[in-house]
Each structure stands twice: as C-alpha cells, then as structure tokens.
C-alpha cells in the first residue's frame, strides 16, 4: 500500500511578492492573489513588540490604544525599517503559504528601478529571513508591464506608468526589457497629505488617514467637476478647541489642491517621454500609455493624463495587481525569469567614481 506520508515529494510554492509602501500583495502560482494587506505593523511602544500585522494593524490606525502605535516599515517603495519589514514579510509569507512547514519556497519580488545597493540588500535579506529559499528580484516597471498585458516578445515599445502610494515609476518596455525608466519617490499618498494639510490649515480640522483615504476614493476628482458645490461632511478634531468637529467641504475646494499633485505626476511622465529615442517615441505615440498601481484608480486621472501628455491613456485591468500578476507570470517561463531577474546588486549605479589623483 502506498502511504502518502512515505512519498517524499518536494512541494514548492512559487510566490510573487509585491512589497509596496501601502500594500503587500502576494500571489502563489496556481492559486492567484492570496494576500492583499496594508504594509503596516502595530507596535507596543513599551515593549517594542509587534502586536499586529497588516489589516489587523490598519484597523487600529488612528484609534490606537495608549501604548500602541501603527507604523509603515516601507517608505517610498523601499525598506525604511529593516527589522519590522523583515518580521512583516515573514508573517505575510507564512500566511500566504499553501500548507505545512516543509513546503519550500521560491519567490520573485519587485524592486523600484532606482533602488540602491543598500536598499536591495535589505529586501533580499528580509526575504531570506522570511524563509524564502530562493529569491529573484525584478524591476517593478517590467513586472507591471507584463501584468498589464505587454508581451515579453513584443519588439515594439510600451509605456507603463505605475502610480503607487509612495512612488511613481515610468517604464518603457520593449522585447521584454526596460529600455528607459524614471522613478520618483512621490505617489498617490501625496494626495492624502495635501488634503489633510488643507483641512487643518484652512478649515481648522485635523483628520486621520482613514478619512483622507475614503475622501480620495469616493469624493476627490482630478477633473473639474460639473457641480463644484457638491459637498461632503468631514469629521475630525477641531484644531482650536480640540473637540470632535465636522466641516463641509466642496468638490470645487479640493479640486485645485489635488490637481497640483496629479500635475506633478503627469509632468514626470511628460518629461520622461521627451527622453526617448525616435523609434521608441514613435511606438509610444501609436500606443499611448498604460496606467497601473492604486493611484490609477483615482477618479479622472486617465482623462487628466490624456489631456496633459496628448496621448492615449488606458488604465490596466486590476491596476493594483498589475505588478504581482506580472511577477507570477515569470514562473511560467524559466528562461525569461532568469533573464529578467537580477540578483546582482546594482554595483555600477551606486559605485563611487574612483578619484584619480
Ligand atoms: N479607489 C481608489 N481611489 C483612489 N486612490 C486609491 C484607490 N485605491 C487605492 N488608492 C491609492 O493607491 C495607492 C496605493 O497603491 P498601490 O497599492 O499600488 O501602492 P504600493 O504598491 O503599496 O506603493 P508603492 O508602489 O509606492 O510602493 C494609495 O495611495 C491609495 O490611496
Ligand atoms: Mg507598487
């Protein structure tokens, strides 16, 4: 009789990990996206211990108990707090794993294109300590392109703009390689910041992250609304008295401050598109630009971008999952995986230029 336990079959999970500033998204080959949680940890300030991760930590945000503080260990798309990133990643990886402890793991992870030597090493070490046996690192822009449907065999160039929480990454991809890219540590979270600052300085109301996030998803728009007097009641804390309070804001009042953020992102795209070689520029002229990342969900951002850069602009399906969907596809094609992943630290980019006396 054949006993299952006697079959010493090595089971491997192939994972794709998009460790973002706002969210960590993990897909497992054959199972699709299995985890999508805020990149947050809740810490007991007295003991320094982590008491909650991800969604559970997010649910405490703004209403933390006296000794609890909620923190984002990833900043601007890179590891800001190594110890906590490591623990958070280990927690998520364990949660996303298919079965018992003896499942081996290989993972492909994304990294921002201008990642430094130090930042990349921190990510790789975190993956190592999370029990990932083999880790492949891949440029985020390329992953987002594949996830948005760009084919690795396509000879012509495609332009992908990933607007994340803390980064905006513009990648021009052809023949399965990044031919040009720019990235800025500035993303959709800047909208939350300007809205909160506006409310505090001009309306005397302090608001929390949950409030600005919900305003962004449901009220804010990047094209001048037909009805600029549409109002929303926003609740928070009165700056003067400290008491709970509410103010009414209008779409017309928020439009210019949000527009300034989106304009800066659109300008980065516009500038990048002026740096292309003629043939690449011709392809982009024909095909336009694809938006990915959670920032692409902002109401009207595609329209705004279209008008600003004068090219076709489309939003990828499931824009928040474009990167992870692209990463997981790499396990279907080992040759491509090998070619596009780069575990060599970016030595050249960060090397100091030797000083010759
Ligand atoms: N429905 C929505 N409307 C507007 N903005 C949204 C919506 N959903 C998510 N966002 C914004 O998208 C951003 C998160 O996007 P995403 O998950 O791609 O970021 P990330 O990958 O964690 O960050 P990064 O790539 O910068 O490291 C946040 O700023 C969030 O507020
Ligand atoms: Mg991202």
Coordinates of C-alpha atoms and ligand atoms in Angstrom, one line a residue:
X1 CA 0.0 0.0 0.0
X2 CA 1.2 3.4 -0.8
X3 CA 1.2 5.8 2.1
X4 CA 1.1 9.5 1.3
X5 CA 3.5 10.2 4.1
X6 CA 6.1 7.9 2.6
X7 CA 6.1 9.8 -0.6
X8 CA 9.0 12.2 0.0
X9 CA 7.8 14.6 -2.6
X10 CA 9.2 18.0 -2.5
X11 CA 6.5 20.5 -2.6
X12 CA 7.4 24.0 -3.7
X13 CA 5.4 27.2 -3.6
X14 CA 6.3 29.7 -6.2
X15 CA 5.3 33.1 -4.9
X16 CA 5.2 36.6 -6.3
X17 CA 5.7 39.3 -3.7
X18 CA 4.9 43.0 -4.3
X19 CA 6.1 44.6 -1.1
X20 CA 4.7 48.1 -1.5
X21 CA 4.6 51.2 0.5
X22 CA 0.9 50.9 1.1
X23 CA 0.1 47.3 0.5
X24 CA 1.8 43.9 0.3
X25 CA 0.3 41.7 -2.3
X26 CA 1.2 38.0 -2.7
X27 CA 0.3 35.6 -5.4
X28 CA 1.0 31.9 -5.5
X29 CA 1.4 30.1 -8.8
X30 CA -1.8 28.1 -9.5
X31 CA -3.7 30.0 -6.8
X32 CA -3.6 33.6 -7.9
X33 CA -3.6 36.5 -5.4
X34 CA -3.8 35.0 -2.0
X35 CA -2.9 38.0 0.2
X36 CA -3.6 41.7 -0.1
X37 CA -3.0 43.6 3.1
X38 CA -1.7 47.0 4.2
X39 CA 2.1 47.2 4.8
X40 CA 1.6 48.1 8.4
X41 CA 2.6 46.8 11.8
X42 CA 1.2 47.8 15.2
X43 CA 3.8 48.1 17.9
X44 CA 3.6 48.1 21.7
X45 CA 5.7 51.2 22.5
X46 CA 6.7 49.9 25.9
X47 CA 7.9 46.5 24.9
X48 CA 8.7 47.4 21.3
X49 CA 6.9 44.2 20.4
X50 CA 4.8 43.9 17.2
X51 CA 1.2 43.1 18.3
X52 CA -0.5 43.1 14.9
X53 CA 0.3 43.0 11.2
X54 CA -1.4 44.1 8.0
X55 CA -5.2 44.5 8.0
X56 CA -5.4 44.0 11.8
X57 CA -2.8 46.7 12.3
X58 CA -4.6 49.0 9.9
X59 CA -7.9 48.6 11.8
X60 CA -6.1 50.0 14.8
X61 CA -4.8 53.1 12.9
X62 CA -5.9 56.4 14.4
X63 CA -7.6 54.7 17.3
X64 CA -4.6 53.0 18.8
X65 CA -4.6 52.2 22.5
X66 CA -2.4 54.3 24.7
X67 CA 0.8 52.3 24.2
X68 CA 0.1 51.0 20.7
X69 CA 1.5 52.8 17.6
X70 CA 0.9 51.8 14.0
X71 CA 3.8 52.1 11.6
X72 CA 4.6 51.6 8.0
X73 CA 8.0 49.9 7.7
X74 CA 8.3 50.6 4.0
X75 CA 8.9 54.2 2.9
X76 CA 8.8 55.4 -0.7
X77 CA 8.9 51.9 -2.1
X78 CA 11.9 50.7 -0.1
X79 CA 12.7 49.3 3.3
X80 CA 12.6 52.1 5.8
X81 CA 12.7 50.0 9.0
X82 CA 14.6 46.7 8.3
X83 CA 13.7 44.8 11.5
X84 CA 10.0 45.4 11.1
X85 CA 9.9 44.9 7.4
X86 CA 11.5 41.5 7.9
X87 CA 9.0 40.5 10.5
X88 CA 6.1 41.8 8.5
X89 CA 7.3 40.0 5.4
X90 CA 7.8 36.7 7.3
X91 CA 4.3 37.0 8.7
X92 CA 2.7 37.6 5.3
X93 CA 4.7 34.8 3.6
X94 CA 3.7 32.3 6.3
X95 CA 0.1 33.3 5.9
X96 CA 0.2 33.0 2.1
X97 CA 1.9 29.6 2.1
X98 CA -0.1 26.7 0.8
X99 CA 0.4 24.2 3.5
X100 CA 2.6 22.9 6.3
X101 CA 6.1 24.0 7.3
X102 CA 8.0 21.7 5.0
X103 CA 6.9 23.4 1.8
X104 CA 9.9 25.0 0.2
X105 CA 9.6 28.5 -1.2
X106 CA 10.9 30.4 -4.2
X107 CA 9.8 33.9 -4.8
X108 CA 10.1 36.7 -7.3
X109 CA 10.0 40.1 -5.8
X110 CA 9.8 43.6 -7.3
X111 CA 12.1 46.4 -6.6
X112 CA 11.9 50.1 -7.7
X113 CA 14.1 50.9 -10.6
X114 CA 16.3 53.3 -8.8
X115 CA 16.9 51.0 -5.9
X116 CA 20.2 51.5 -4.2
X117 CA 22.7 48.8 -3.3
X118 CA 21.8 49.1 0.4
X119 CA 18.0 49.0 -0.3
X120 CA 18.2 46.0 -2.5
X121 CA 20.3 44.1 0.0
X122 CA 17.8 44.9 2.8
X123 CA 15.0 43.4 0.7
X124 CA 16.9 40.3 -0.2
X125 CA 17.9 39.8 3.5
X126 CA 14.3 40.3 4.6
X127 CA 13.2 37.6 2.0
X128 CA 15.9 35.3 3.2
X129 CA 14.8 35.6 6.8
X130 CA 11.2 35.2 5.8
X131 CA 12.2 31.6 4.9
X132 CA 12.1 32.1 1.2
X133 CA 14.7 29.6 -0.1
X134 CA 15.3 31.2 -3.4
X135 CA 14.6 34.8 -4.2
X136 CA 14.6 36.5 -7.6
X137 CA 14.5 40.3 -7.9
X138 CA 12.9 42.0 -10.8
X139 CA 12.3 45.7 -11.8
X140 CA 8.8 46.8 -10.8
X141 CA 8.2 48.5 -14.1
X142 CA 8.8 45.4 -16.1
X143 CA 6.6 43.3 -13.8
X144 CA 3.8 45.9 -14.1
X145 CA 4.1 45.9 -17.9
X146 CA 3.8 42.1 -18.1
X147 CA 0.9 42.2 -15.6
X148 CA -0.8 44.8 -17.7
X149 CA -0.6 42.5 -20.8
X150 CA 2.6 43.6 -22.5
X151 CA 4.2 40.5 -24.1
X152 CA 7.8 39.8 -23.4
X153 CA 8.3 39.0 -27.1
X154 CA 6.8 42.3 -28.3
X155 CA 9.5 44.2 -30.3
X156 CA 7.7 47.5 -30.1
X157 CA 7.8 49.7 -27.1
X158 CA 5.1 50.1 -24.5
X159 CA 5.0 52.8 -21.8
X160 CA 3.8 51.9 -18.3
X161 CA 3.2 54.3 -15.5
X162 CA 2.8 52.8 -12.1
X163 CA 1.4 55.2 -9.6
X164 CA 1.9 53.7 -6.1
X165 CA 1.4 55.1 -2.7
X166 CA 4.9 56.4 -2.3
X167 CA 6.4 56.1 -5.8
X168 CA 5.7 56.8 -9.4
X169 CA 7.6 54.7 -11.8
X170 CA 7.6 55.3 -15.6
X171 CA 9.0 52.3 -17.6
X172 CA 9.3 52.0 -21.3
X173 CA 9.5 48.3 -22.2
X174 CA 10.4 46.5 -25.4
X175 CA 11.4 42.9 -26.1
X176 CA 10.9 42.1 -22.5
X177 CA 13.4 44.6 -21.2
X178 CA 13.2 48.0 -19.8
X179 CA 14.6 50.4 -22.4
X180 CA 14.1 53.5 -20.3
X181 CA 12.8 54.3 -16.9
X182 CA 12.4 57.1 -14.4
X183 CA 11.0 57.0 -10.9
X184 CA 10.3 59.5 -8.2
X185 CA 9.6 58.9 -4.6
X186 CA 6.3 60.6 -4.9
X187 CA 3.0 59.0 -5.3
X188 CA -0.7 58.9 -4.6
X189 CA -0.3 59.3 -0.8
X190 CA 0.7 62.9 -1.5
X191 CA -3.0 63.5 -2.2
X192 CA -3.9 62.3 1.3
X193 CA -1.2 64.7 2.7
X194 CA -2.4 67.8 0.8
X195 CA -6.0 67.1 1.7
X196 CA -5.2 66.7 5.4
X197 CA -3.0 69.9 5.3
X198 CA -5.7 71.9 3.6
X199 CA -8.3 70.8 6.1
X200 CA -6.0 71.6 9.0
X201 CA -4.8 75.0 7.8
X202 CA -7.8 76.4 6.0
X203 CA -10.7 74.7 7.8
X204 CA -9.3 74.1 11.3
X205 CA -9.9 70.4 11.2
X206 CA -7.5 67.6 11.9
X207 CA -8.3 64.4 10.2
X208 CA -6.9 60.9 10.2
X209 CA -5.6 58.7 7.4
X210 CA -8.8 56.7 7.2
X211 CA -10.8 59.9 6.5
X212 CA -8.4 61.1 3.7
X213 CA -8.3 57.7 2.2
X214 CA -12.0 57.5 2.0
X215 CA -12.3 61.0 0.6
X216 CA -9.8 60.1 -2.1
X217 CA -11.7 57.0 -3.1
X218 CA -15.2 58.5 -3.1
X219 CA -15.1 62.3 -3.4
X220 CA -12.0 63.7 -4.9
X221 CA -11.6 64.0 -8.6
X222 CA -8.9 65.2 -11.0
X223 CA -11.1 66.8 -13.5
X224 CA -13.1 69.9 -12.7
X225 CA -16.4 68.5 -11.6
X226 CA -19.6 69.8 -13.3
X227 CA -21.0 70.5 -9.9
X228 CA -18.3 72.2 -7.9
X229 CA -20.6 72.8 -5.0
X230 CA -21.2 69.1 -4.2
X231 CA -20.5 68.8 -0.5
X232 CA -19.2 66.2 1.9
X233 CA -19.2 66.4 5.6
X234 CA -15.8 65.6 7.0
X235 CA -15.3 64.7 10.7
X236 CA -12.3 65.0 12.9
X237 CA -10.8 67.1 15.6
X238 CA -11.1 70.9 15.9
X239 CA -7.6 72.4 15.8
X240 CA -8.6 75.3 18.1
X241 CA -10.6 73.6 20.8
X242 CA -9.5 70.0 20.4
X243 CA -13.1 68.9 20.4
X244 CA -14.7 66.5 17.9
X245 CA -16.0 68.5 15.0
X246 CA -17.1 68.4 11.4
X247 CA -16.8 70.7 8.4
X248 CA -18.4 70.7 5.0
X249 CA -16.1 70.6 2.0
X250 CA -16.9 71.0 -1.6
X251 CA -15.5 69.3 -4.7
X252 CA -14.5 72.7 -6.0
X253 CA -12.5 73.5 -2.9
X254 CA -10.5 70.2 -3.1
X255 CA -10.0 70.1 -6.9
X256 CA -7.1 72.6 -7.2
X257 CA -5.0 71.0 -4.4
X258 CA -5.5 67.5 -5.7
X259 CA -4.8 68.7 -9.3
X260 CA -1.4 70.1 -8.2
X261 CA -0.4 66.6 -7.1
X262 CA -1.6 64.9 -10.2
X263 CA 0.0 67.6 -12.3
X264 CA 3.4 66.8 -10.8
X265 CA 2.9 63.1 -11.6
X266 CA 1.8 63.9 -15.1
X267 CA 4.8 66.2 -15.6
X268 CA 7.1 63.4 -14.6
X269 CA 5.5 61.2 -17.3
X270 CA 5.7 64.1 -19.9
X271 CA 9.4 64.7 -19.1
X272 CA 10.2 61.0 -19.4
X273 CA 8.6 60.8 -22.8
X274 CA 10.8 63.5 -24.1
X275 CA 13.9 61.4 -23.3
X276 CA 13.1 58.6 -25.8
X277 CA 14.9 57.6 -28.9
X278 CA 12.9 58.3 -32.1
X279 CA 11.7 54.7 -32.8
X280 CA 10.7 54.2 -29.2
X281 CA 8.9 57.6 -29.2
X282 CA 7.1 56.5 -32.4
X283 CA 5.8 53.3 -30.7
X284 CA 4.6 55.2 -27.7
X285 CA 2.9 57.8 -29.9
X286 CA 1.0 55.0 -31.5
X287 CA 0.2 53.0 -28.4
X288 CA -0.1 55.6 -25.7
X289 CA 0.5 54.9 -22.0
X290 CA -0.9 52.3 -19.6
X291 CA -1.5 53.2 -16.0
X292 CA -1.1 50.7 -13.2
X293 CA -0.9 50.9 -9.4
X294 CA -3.5 52.0 -6.9
X295 CA -3.0 55.7 -7.9
X296 CA -4.6 54.8 -11.3
X297 CA -7.9 54.3 -9.5
X298 CA -8.2 58.0 -8.7
X299 CA -11.3 59.3 -10.4
X300 CA -10.5 61.1 -13.7
X301 CA -6.7 60.5 -13.6
X302 CA -6.7 58.8 -17.0
X303 CA -8.6 61.7 -18.6
X304 CA -6.3 64.2 -16.9
X305 CA -3.2 62.4 -18.1
X306 CA -4.6 62.1 -21.6
X307 CA -5.1 65.9 -21.8
X308 CA -1.7 66.6 -20.3
X309 CA 0.5 64.4 -22.4
X310 CA -1.7 64.4 -25.5
X311 CA -1.6 60.6 -26.0
X312 CA -3.9 57.8 -25.4
X313 CA -4.0 56.7 -21.8
X314 CA -5.6 53.5 -20.5
X315 CA -5.9 52.0 -17.1
X316 CA -4.8 48.4 -16.8
X317 CA -7.3 45.8 -15.5
X318 CA -6.9 45.4 -11.8
X319 CA -4.3 48.1 -11.7
X320 CA -3.2 47.4 -8.1
X321 CA -2.5 43.8 -9.1
X322 CA -0.5 44.5 -12.3
X323 CA 2.9 44.1 -10.6
X324 CA 2.1 40.9 -8.8
X325 CA 0.4 39.5 -11.9
X326 CA 3.4 40.2 -13.9
X327 CA 5.8 38.7 -11.3
X328 CA 3.9 35.5 -11.0
X329 CA 3.9 35.0 -14.8
X330 CA 7.7 34.7 -14.7
X331 CA 7.3 31.2 -13.2
X332 CA 5.7 30.0 -16.5
X333 CA 8.9 30.8 -18.4
X334 CA 12.1 29.8 -16.6
X335 CA 14.3 31.3 -19.3
X336 CA 12.5 34.6 -19.1
X337 CA 12.7 34.5 -15.3
X338 CA 16.4 34.1 -15.5
X339 CA 16.8 36.8 -18.0
X340 CA 14.7 39.5 -16.3
X341 CA 15.7 38.9 -12.7
X342 CA 18.8 40.4 -11.4
X343 CA 20.2 39.5 -8.1
X344 CA 23.5 41.2 -8.6
X345 CA 23.4 44.3 -6.5
X346 CA 23.3 47.4 -8.6
X347 CA 27.0 47.9 -8.2
X348 CA 27.6 50.3 -11.1
X349 CA 24.8 52.6 -10.3
X350 CA 25.9 53.2 -6.8
X351 CA 29.6 52.8 -7.1
X352 CA 31.6 55.7 -6.2
X353 CA 33.6 57.1 -9.0
X354 CA 37.2 56.5 -8.2
X355 CA 39.1 59.6 -7.6
X356 CA 42.3 59.6 -9.6
X357 CA 44.9 61.9 -8.2
Ligands
LIG1 N1 -10.2 53.6 -5.2 C1 -9.1 54.4 -5.1 N2 -9.1 55.7 -5.5 C2 -8.1 56.5 -5.4 N3 -6.9 56.1 -4.9 C3 -6.8 54.8 -4.5 C4 -7.9 53.9 -4.6 N4 -7.4 52.7 -4.1 C5 -6.1 52.8 -3.8 N5 -5.7 54.1 -4.0 C6 -4.4 54.7 -3.7 O1 -3.4 53.9 -4.3 C7 -2.2 53.9 -3.5 C8 -1.8 52.5 -3.3 O2 -1.4 51.9 -4.5 P1 -0.5 50.6 -4.6 O3 -1.2 49.6 -3.8 O4 -0.3 50.4 -6.0 O5 0.7 51.2 -3.8 P2 2.0 50.4 -3.3 O6 2.4 49.4 -4.3 O7 1.8 49.9 -1.9 O8 3.1 51.6 -3.2 P3 4.5 51.8 -4.0 O9 4.4 51.2 -5.3 O10 4.6 53.3 -4.0 O11 5.5 51.1 -3.1 C9 -2.6 54.6 -2.2 O12 -2.1 55.9 -2.2 C10 -4.1 54.6 -2.2 O13 -4.7 55.7 -1.5
LIG2 MG1 3.6 49.3 -6.0

